[in-house]
């Protein structure tokens, strides 16, 4: 017994000297939210997603402190509620919807954190408060009222647009099959999602993960005003988003190559190749069970 | 130092293993007919449906025509699905099962007048009542939709 304690001490005590500092950087521009909404996030998320972490004494002891330190660093890099103005307004809204979904899908607060911080759990009633709040954001019920602009079909695109990770835009998806069609009411858009033959075959044989060569193209439009019978039609074209499966080539993004082309000019999205990391981060968090794809027909 | 990190990573791995719920794919929700292009899509939240209007070449040409001069031989198919919440993303509704397939075919008589043949069926071919008692009105609604803007 004494030997075990002795060995434990030899390992445990020196560990404490290398334990990471769980300090807080200065708060820059804190998110502003209704009080009841803010209180929920402060209790459940702030330890990791803010510059106002309040680790418990046991969080500060190695080796737990390593895990906590790692989580805080990663969490802040993804979403920091104390540096909220780093995100453009549209991204802020999307992040708020993503936060609601992360909670609903039981991905956040991180399950390993919840087991030792049970008071951080978000109750169903609190989740309802958060849902109610995101439904008041301006993107909800947004309609596209500008005159519809069509591309000039006589004017050919001078060059095929290419995303920063090398994925070329292509138009043959127009002959593919539709795998899904959606009303994305959180951002006021409607979408049609196409799959190539390999994608459709995989759905038909009910096989996941999708094979190399599977491709998905999503076309996004604004939503026009509802008519008196309740019909809503597509407004202006907004963007095309692509996912291409190639396990080897796109290993760093779970085997999917991502691309997005904005507006009728099909401007490649993003400032650097790292744009694809932001794409997979959200898909990984919420749909890792369905090979990182949301739009598949399911029972 | 490396060992500590290793131990931490391993312990994280064990605690991160949560139950995986594999989805059940539903290929029967897909619609396909050779030679059809997407004209537009349509949401109706009042009745909880989401639709796609497909067309053959003639129908597609007319959908792009701002004055809609219908000619003989246009064929439109409007597929309507029931809406359902998207699994794993609160904030989007998507199509569930197909609830109707409506077909409109244009014909012209000797005087060159264009008429619209309308039929409505389930995807297994079972005929349905039209959504609109006035078949001609419904046919015109489907055939007169402008094409959605594609890049």
PDB file of N, CA, C and O in Angstrom, chain A residues 15-54:
ATOM      1  N   UNK A  15       4.317  16.352 -11.512  1.00  0.00           N
ATOM      2  CA  UNK A  15       3.376  16.734 -12.551  1.00  0.00           C
ATOM      3  C   UNK A  15       2.829  18.134 -12.328  1.00  0.00           C
ATOM      4  O   UNK A  15       2.603  18.897 -13.272  1.00  0.00           O
ATOM      5  N   UNK A  16       2.626  18.455 -11.057  1.00  0.00           N
ATOM      6  CA  UNK A  16       1.989  19.732 -10.730  1.00  0.00           C
ATOM      7  C   UNK A  16       2.834  20.928 -11.168  1.00  0.00           C
ATOM      8  O   UNK A  16       2.307  21.990 -11.462  1.00  0.00           O
ATOM      9  N   UNK A  17       4.170  20.726 -11.212  1.00  0.00           N
ATOM     10  CA  UNK A  17       5.032  21.845 -11.596  1.00  0.00           C
ATOM     11  C   UNK A  17       4.932  22.169 -13.083  1.00  0.00           C
ATOM     12  O   UNK A  17       5.163  23.291 -13.501  1.00  0.00           O
ATOM     13  N   UNK A  18       4.562  21.112 -13.869  1.00  0.00           N
ATOM     14  CA  UNK A  18       4.448  21.380 -15.309  1.00  0.00           C
ATOM     15  C   UNK A  18       2.996  21.638 -15.705  1.00  0.00           C
ATOM     16  O   UNK A  18       2.680  21.790 -16.870  1.00  0.00           O
ATOM     17  N   UNK A  19       2.113  21.657 -14.720  1.00  0.00           N
ATOM     18  CA  UNK A  19       0.692  21.866 -14.996  1.00  0.00           C
ATOM     19  C   UNK A  19       0.462  23.183 -15.733  1.00  0.00           C
ATOM     20  O   UNK A  19       1.079  24.196 -15.411  1.00  0.00           O
ATOM     21  N   UNK A  20      -0.408  23.202 -16.764  1.00  0.00           N
ATOM     22  CA  UNK A  20      -0.587  24.441 -17.529  1.00  0.00           C
ATOM     23  C   UNK A  20      -1.297  25.527 -16.717  1.00  0.00           C
ATOM     24  O   UNK A  20      -2.055  25.229 -15.809  1.00  0.00           O
ATOM     25  N   UNK A  21      -1.010  26.760 -17.089  1.00  0.00           N
ATOM     26  CA  UNK A  21      -1.650  27.899 -16.452  1.00  0.00           C
ATOM     27  C   UNK A  21      -3.045  28.042 -17.072  1.00  0.00           C
ATOM     28  O   UNK A  21      -3.191  28.155 -18.282  1.00  0.00           O
ATOM     29  N   UNK A  22      -4.087  27.999 -16.255  1.00  0.00           N
ATOM     30  CA  UNK A  22      -5.443  28.093 -16.796  1.00  0.00           C
ATOM     31  C   UNK A  22      -5.968  29.527 -16.710  1.00  0.00           C
ATOM     32  O   UNK A  22      -7.133  29.770 -16.459  1.00  0.00           O
ATOM     33  N   UNK A  23      -5.075  30.477 -16.894  1.00  0.00           N
ATOM     34  CA  UNK A  23      -5.442  31.890 -16.761  1.00  0.00           C
ATOM     35  C   UNK A  23      -6.308  32.389 -17.893  1.00  0.00           C
ATOM     36  O   UNK A  23      -6.518  31.713 -18.893  1.00  0.00           O
ATOM     37  N   UNK A  24      -6.812  33.599 -17.714  1.00  0.00           N
ATOM     38  CA  UNK A  24      -7.718  34.190 -18.690  1.00  0.00           C
ATOM     39  C   UNK A  24      -7.091  35.365 -19.421  1.00  0.00           C
ATOM     40  O   UNK A  24      -6.585  36.284 -18.788  1.00  0.00           O
ATOM     41  N   UNK A  25      -7.146  35.374 -20.766  1.00  0.00           N
ATOM     42  CA  UNK A  25      -6.746  36.580 -21.492  1.00  0.00           C
ATOM     43  C   UNK A  25      -7.808  37.669 -21.271  1.00  0.00           C
ATOM     44  O   UNK A  25      -8.912  37.363 -20.810  1.00  0.00           O
ATOM     45  N   UNK A  26      -7.476  38.916 -21.626  1.00  0.00           N
ATOM     46  CA  UNK A  26      -8.428  40.015 -21.417  1.00  0.00           C
ATOM     47  C   UNK A  26      -9.682  39.807 -22.264  1.00  0.00           C
ATOM     48  O   UNK A  26      -9.610  39.303 -23.375  1.00  0.00           O
ATOM     49  N   UNK A  27     -10.819  40.201 -21.699  1.00  0.00           N
ATOM     50  CA  UNK A  27     -12.070  40.132 -22.452  1.00  0.00           C
ATOM     51  C   UNK A  27     -12.111  41.309 -23.410  1.00  0.00           C
ATOM     52  O   UNK A  27     -11.847  42.436 -23.020  1.00  0.00           O
ATOM     53  N   UNK A  28     -12.422  41.045 -24.678  1.00  0.00           N
ATOM     54  CA  UNK A  28     -12.420  42.127 -25.662  1.00  0.00           C
ATOM     55  C   UNK A  28     -13.833  42.658 -25.850  1.00  0.00           C
ATOM     56  O   UNK A  28     -14.231  43.615 -25.221  1.00  0.00           O
ATOM     57  N   UNK A  29     -14.600  42.006 -26.721  1.00  0.00           N
ATOM     58  CA  UNK A  29     -15.965  42.496 -26.920  1.00  0.00           C
ATOM     59  C   UNK A  29     -16.901  41.340 -26.593  1.00  0.00           C
ATOM     60  O   UNK A  29     -17.121  40.447 -27.399  1.00  0.00           O
ATOM     61  N   UNK A  30     -17.427  41.389 -25.391  1.00  0.00           N
ATOM     62  CA  UNK A  30     -18.302  40.335 -24.891  1.00  0.00           C
ATOM     63  C   UNK A  30     -19.603  40.285 -25.706  1.00  0.00           C
ATOM     64  O   UNK A  30     -20.120  41.324 -26.118  1.00  0.00           O
ATOM     65  N   UNK A  31     -20.142  39.105 -25.884  1.00  0.00           N
ATOM     66  CA  UNK A  31     -21.418  38.953 -26.577  1.00  0.00           C
ATOM     67  C   UNK A  31     -22.515  39.629 -25.758  1.00  0.00           C
ATOM     68  O   UNK A  31     -22.474  39.609 -24.527  1.00  0.00           O
ATOM     69  N   UNK A  32     -23.472  40.294 -26.406  1.00  0.00           N
ATOM     70  CA  UNK A  32     -24.566  40.848 -25.617  1.00  0.00           C
ATOM     71  C   UNK A  32     -25.836  40.072 -25.912  1.00  0.00           C
ATOM     72  O   UNK A  32     -26.178  39.815 -27.066  1.00  0.00           O
ATOM     73  N   UNK A  33     -26.484  39.645 -24.837  1.00  0.00           N
ATOM     74  CA  UNK A  33     -27.623  38.734 -24.936  1.00  0.00           C
ATOM     75  C   UNK A  33     -28.635  39.095 -23.865  1.00  0.00           C
ATOM     76  O   UNK A  33     -28.268  39.695 -22.850  1.00  0.00           O
ATOM     77  N   UNK A  34     -29.913  38.709 -24.050  1.00  0.00           N
ATOM     78  CA  UNK A  34     -30.882  38.889 -22.964  1.00  0.00           C
ATOM     79  C   UNK A  34     -30.376  38.160 -21.707  1.00  0.00           C
ATOM     80  O   UNK A  34     -29.743  37.099 -21.829  1.00  0.00           O
ATOM     81  N   UNK A  35     -30.650  38.735 -20.538  1.00  0.00           N
ATOM     82  CA  UNK A  35     -30.102  38.216 -19.282  1.00  0.00           C
ATOM     83  C   UNK A  35     -30.302  36.715 -19.090  1.00  0.00           C
ATOM     84  O   UNK A  35     -29.374  36.003 -18.718  1.00  0.00           O
ATOM     85  N   UNK A  36     -31.541  36.246 -19.358  1.00  0.00           N
ATOM     86  CA  UNK A  36     -31.814  34.828 -19.058  1.00  0.00           C
ATOM     87  C   UNK A  36     -31.037  33.906 -19.999  1.00  0.00           C
ATOM     88  O   UNK A  36     -30.654  32.799 -19.624  1.00  0.00           O
ATOM     89  N   UNK A  37     -30.780  34.393 -21.222  1.00  0.00           N
ATOM     90  CA  UNK A  37     -30.018  33.601 -22.195  1.00  0.00           C
ATOM     91  C   UNK A  37     -28.550  33.566 -21.779  1.00  0.00           C
ATOM     92  O   UNK A  37     -27.898  32.524 -21.726  1.00  0.00           O
ATOM     93  N   UNK A  38     -28.049  34.740 -21.438  1.00  0.00           N
ATOM     94  CA  UNK A  38     -26.645  34.881 -21.042  1.00  0.00           C
ATOM     95  C   UNK A  38     -26.340  33.988 -19.832  1.00  0.00           C
ATOM     96  O   UNK A  38     -25.309  33.315 -19.787  1.00  0.00           O
ATOM     97  N   UNK A  39     -27.262  33.966 -18.861  1.00  0.00           N
ATOM     98  CA  UNK A  39     -27.033  33.192 -17.630  1.00  0.00           C
ATOM     99  C   UNK A  39     -26.824  31.714 -17.936  1.00  0.00           C
ATOM    100  O   UNK A  39     -25.960  31.063 -17.340  1.00  0.00           O
ATOM    101  N   UNK A  40     -27.578  31.195 -18.893  1.00  0.00           N
ATOM    102  CA  UNK A  40     -27.453  29.771 -19.242  1.00  0.00           C
ATOM    103  C   UNK A  40     -26.069  29.504 -19.836  1.00  0.00           C
ATOM    104  O   UNK A  40     -25.369  28.579 -19.439  1.00  0.00           O
ATOM    105  N   UNK A  41     -25.665  30.357 -20.771  1.00  0.00           N
ATOM    106  CA  UNK A  41     -24.373  30.147 -21.424  1.00  0.00           C
ATOM    107  C   UNK A  41     -23.222  30.357 -20.443  1.00  0.00           C
ATOM    108  O   UNK A  41     -22.211  29.649 -20.503  1.00  0.00           O
ATOM    109  N   UNK A  42     -23.377  31.329 -19.544  1.00  0.00           N
ATOM    110  CA  UNK A  42     -22.298  31.569 -18.572  1.00  0.00           C
ATOM    111  C   UNK A  42     -22.071  30.338 -17.709  1.00  0.00           C
ATOM    112  O   UNK A  42     -20.940  29.960 -17.435  1.00  0.00           O
ATOM    113  N   UNK A  43     -23.143  29.717 -17.309  1.00  0.00           N
ATOM    114  CA  UNK A  43     -23.000  28.549 -16.447  1.00  0.00           C
ATOM    115  C   UNK A  43     -22.502  27.320 -17.216  1.00  0.00           C
ATOM    116  O   UNK A  43     -21.706  26.542 -16.726  1.00  0.00           O
ATOM    117  N   UNK A  44     -22.995  27.156 -18.479  1.00  0.00           N
ATOM    118  CA  UNK A  44     -22.727  25.904 -19.192  1.00  0.00           C
ATOM    119  C   UNK A  44     -21.530  25.960 -20.137  1.00  0.00           C
ATOM    120  O   UNK A  44     -20.910  24.937 -20.402  1.00  0.00           O
ATOM    121  N   UNK A  45     -21.217  27.125 -20.655  1.00  0.00           N
ATOM    122  CA  UNK A  45     -20.233  27.189 -21.743  1.00  0.00           C
ATOM    123  C   UNK A  45     -19.006  28.054 -21.447  1.00  0.00           C
ATOM    124  O   UNK A  45     -17.971  27.894 -22.078  1.00  0.00           O
ATOM    125  N   UNK A  46     -19.157  29.013 -20.512  1.00  0.00           N
ATOM    126  CA  UNK A  46     -18.098  30.013 -20.335  1.00  0.00           C
ATOM    127  C   UNK A  46     -16.762  29.455 -19.859  1.00  0.00           C
ATOM    128  O   UNK A  46     -15.727  30.051 -20.133  1.00  0.00           O
ATOM    129  N   UNK A  47     -16.765  28.326 -19.145  1.00  0.00           N
ATOM    130  CA  UNK A  47     -15.483  27.771 -18.700  1.00  0.00           C
ATOM    131  C   UNK A  47     -14.556  27.507 -19.874  1.00  0.00           C
ATOM    132  O   UNK A  47     -13.339  27.556 -19.723  1.00  0.00           O
ATOM    133  N   UNK A  48     -15.120  27.203 -21.027  1.00  0.00           N
ATOM    134  CA  UNK A  48     -14.275  26.898 -22.184  1.00  0.00           C
ATOM    135  C   UNK A  48     -14.370  27.948 -23.296  1.00  0.00           C
ATOM    136  O   UNK A  48     -13.371  28.265 -23.925  1.00  0.00           O
ATOM    137  N   UNK A  49     -15.580  28.464 -23.548  1.00  0.00           N
ATOM    138  CA  UNK A  49     -15.761  29.348 -24.701  1.00  0.00           C
ATOM    139  C   UNK A  49     -15.738  30.835 -24.353  1.00  0.00           C
ATOM    140  O   UNK A  49     -16.489  31.615 -24.934  1.00  0.00           O
ATOM    141  N   UNK A  50     -14.929  31.241 -23.370  1.00  0.00           N
ATOM    142  CA  UNK A  50     -14.845  32.668 -23.054  1.00  0.00           C
ATOM    143  C   UNK A  50     -13.475  32.942 -22.449  1.00  0.00           C
ATOM    144  O   UNK A  50     -12.706  32.022 -22.186  1.00  0.00           O
ATOM    145  N   UNK A  51     -13.200  34.209 -22.205  1.00  0.00           N
ATOM    146  CA  UNK A  51     -11.976  34.566 -21.477  1.00  0.00           C
ATOM    147  C   UNK A  51     -12.296  34.726 -19.995  1.00  0.00           C
ATOM    148  O   UNK A  51     -11.604  35.428 -19.276  1.00  0.00           O
ATOM    149  N   UNK A  52     -13.372  34.112 -19.555  1.00  0.00           N
ATOM    150  CA  UNK A  52     -13.762  34.191 -18.157  1.00  0.00           C
ATOM    151  C   UNK A  52     -13.945  32.804 -17.552  1.00  0.00           C
ATOM    152  O   UNK A  52     -14.915  32.525 -16.847  1.00  0.00           O
ATOM    153  N   UNK A  53     -12.983  31.903 -17.851  1.00  0.00           N
ATOM    154  CA  UNK A  53     -13.040  30.547 -17.288  1.00  0.00           C
ATOM    155  C   UNK A  53     -12.901  30.603 -15.783  1.00  0.00           C
ATOM    156  O   UNK A  53     -12.143  31.417 -15.257  1.00  0.00           O
ATOM    157  N   UNK A  54     -13.643  29.750 -15.103  1.00  0.00           N
ATOM    158  CA  UNK A  54     -13.506  29.645 -13.652  1.00  0.00           C
ATOM    159  C   UNK A  54     -13.315  28.184 -13.278  1.00  0.00           C
ATOM    160  O   UNK A  54     -14.234  27.541 -12.759  1.00  0.00           O
TER     161      UNK A  54
END
